[in-house]
Amino acid sequence: MALNRSLKNYCARLCGVEIGLKMLIYTSKLRF
């Protein structure tokens, strides 16, 4: 169960990073 929880945490972190990168690219495109 602990492994499953850490796996979900890892996936959530990856998704957060991916969304953050997309937002960063989007805002930089708006700026230029």
PDB file of C-alpha atoms in Angstrom:
ATOM      1  CA  MET A   1       0.000   0.000   0.000  1.00  0.00           C
ATOM      2  CA  ALA A   2       2.853   2.373   0.828  1.00  0.00           C
ATOM      3  CA  LEU A   3       4.365   1.768  -2.618  1.00  0.00           C
ATOM      4  CA  ASN A   4       1.030   2.541  -4.277  1.00  0.00           C
ATOM      5  CA  ARG A   5       0.778   5.810  -2.345  1.00  0.00           C
ATOM      6  CA  SER A   6       4.291   6.892  -3.307  1.00  0.00           C
ATOM      7  CA  LEU A   7       3.575   5.944  -6.920  1.00  0.00           C
ATOM      8  CA  LYS A   8       0.460   8.143  -6.938  1.00  0.00           C
ATOM      9  CA  ASN A   9       2.475  10.938  -5.335  1.00  0.00           C
ATOM     10  CA  TYR A  10       5.135  10.579  -8.032  1.00  0.00           C
ATOM     11  CA  CYS A  11       2.528  10.665 -10.822  1.00  0.00           C
ATOM     12  CA  ALA A  12       0.877  13.736  -9.298  1.00  0.00           C
ATOM     13  CA  ARG A  13       4.267  15.472  -9.098  1.00  0.00           C
ATOM     14  CA  LEU A  14       5.018  14.593 -12.738  1.00  0.00           C
ATOM     15  CA  CYS A  15       1.630  15.910 -13.861  1.00  0.00           C
ATOM     16  CA  GLY A  16       2.205  19.103 -11.854  1.00  0.00           C
ATOM     17  CA  VAL A  17       5.607  19.622 -13.478  1.00  0.00           C
ATOM     18  CA  GLU A  18       4.161  18.993 -16.937  1.00  0.00           C
ATOM     19  CA  ILE A  19       1.322  21.478 -16.376  1.00  0.00           C
ATOM     20  CA  GLY A  20       3.788  23.999 -14.929  1.00  0.00           C
ATOM     21  CA  LEU A  21       6.028  23.709 -17.988  1.00  0.00           C
ATOM     22  CA  LYS A  22       3.087  24.126 -20.353  1.00  0.00           C
ATOM     23  CA  MET A  23       1.952  27.227 -18.471  1.00  0.00           C
ATOM     24  CA  LEU A  24       5.504  28.613 -18.562  1.00  0.00           C
ATOM     25  CA  ILE A  25       5.727  28.079 -22.339  1.00  0.00           C
ATOM     26  CA  TYR A  26       2.254  29.585 -22.826  1.00  0.00           C
ATOM     27  CA  THR A  27       3.063  32.724 -20.802  1.00  0.00           C
ATOM     28  CA  SER A  28       6.412  33.173 -22.576  1.00  0.00           C
ATOM     29  CA  LYS A  29       4.603  32.944 -25.935  1.00  0.00           C
ATOM     30  CA  LEU A  30       2.156  35.630 -24.772  1.00  0.00           C
ATOM     31  CA  ARG A  31       5.049  37.880 -23.761  1.00  0.00           C
ATOM     32  CA  PHE A  32       6.834  37.734 -27.121  1.00  0.00           C
TER      33      PHE A  32
END
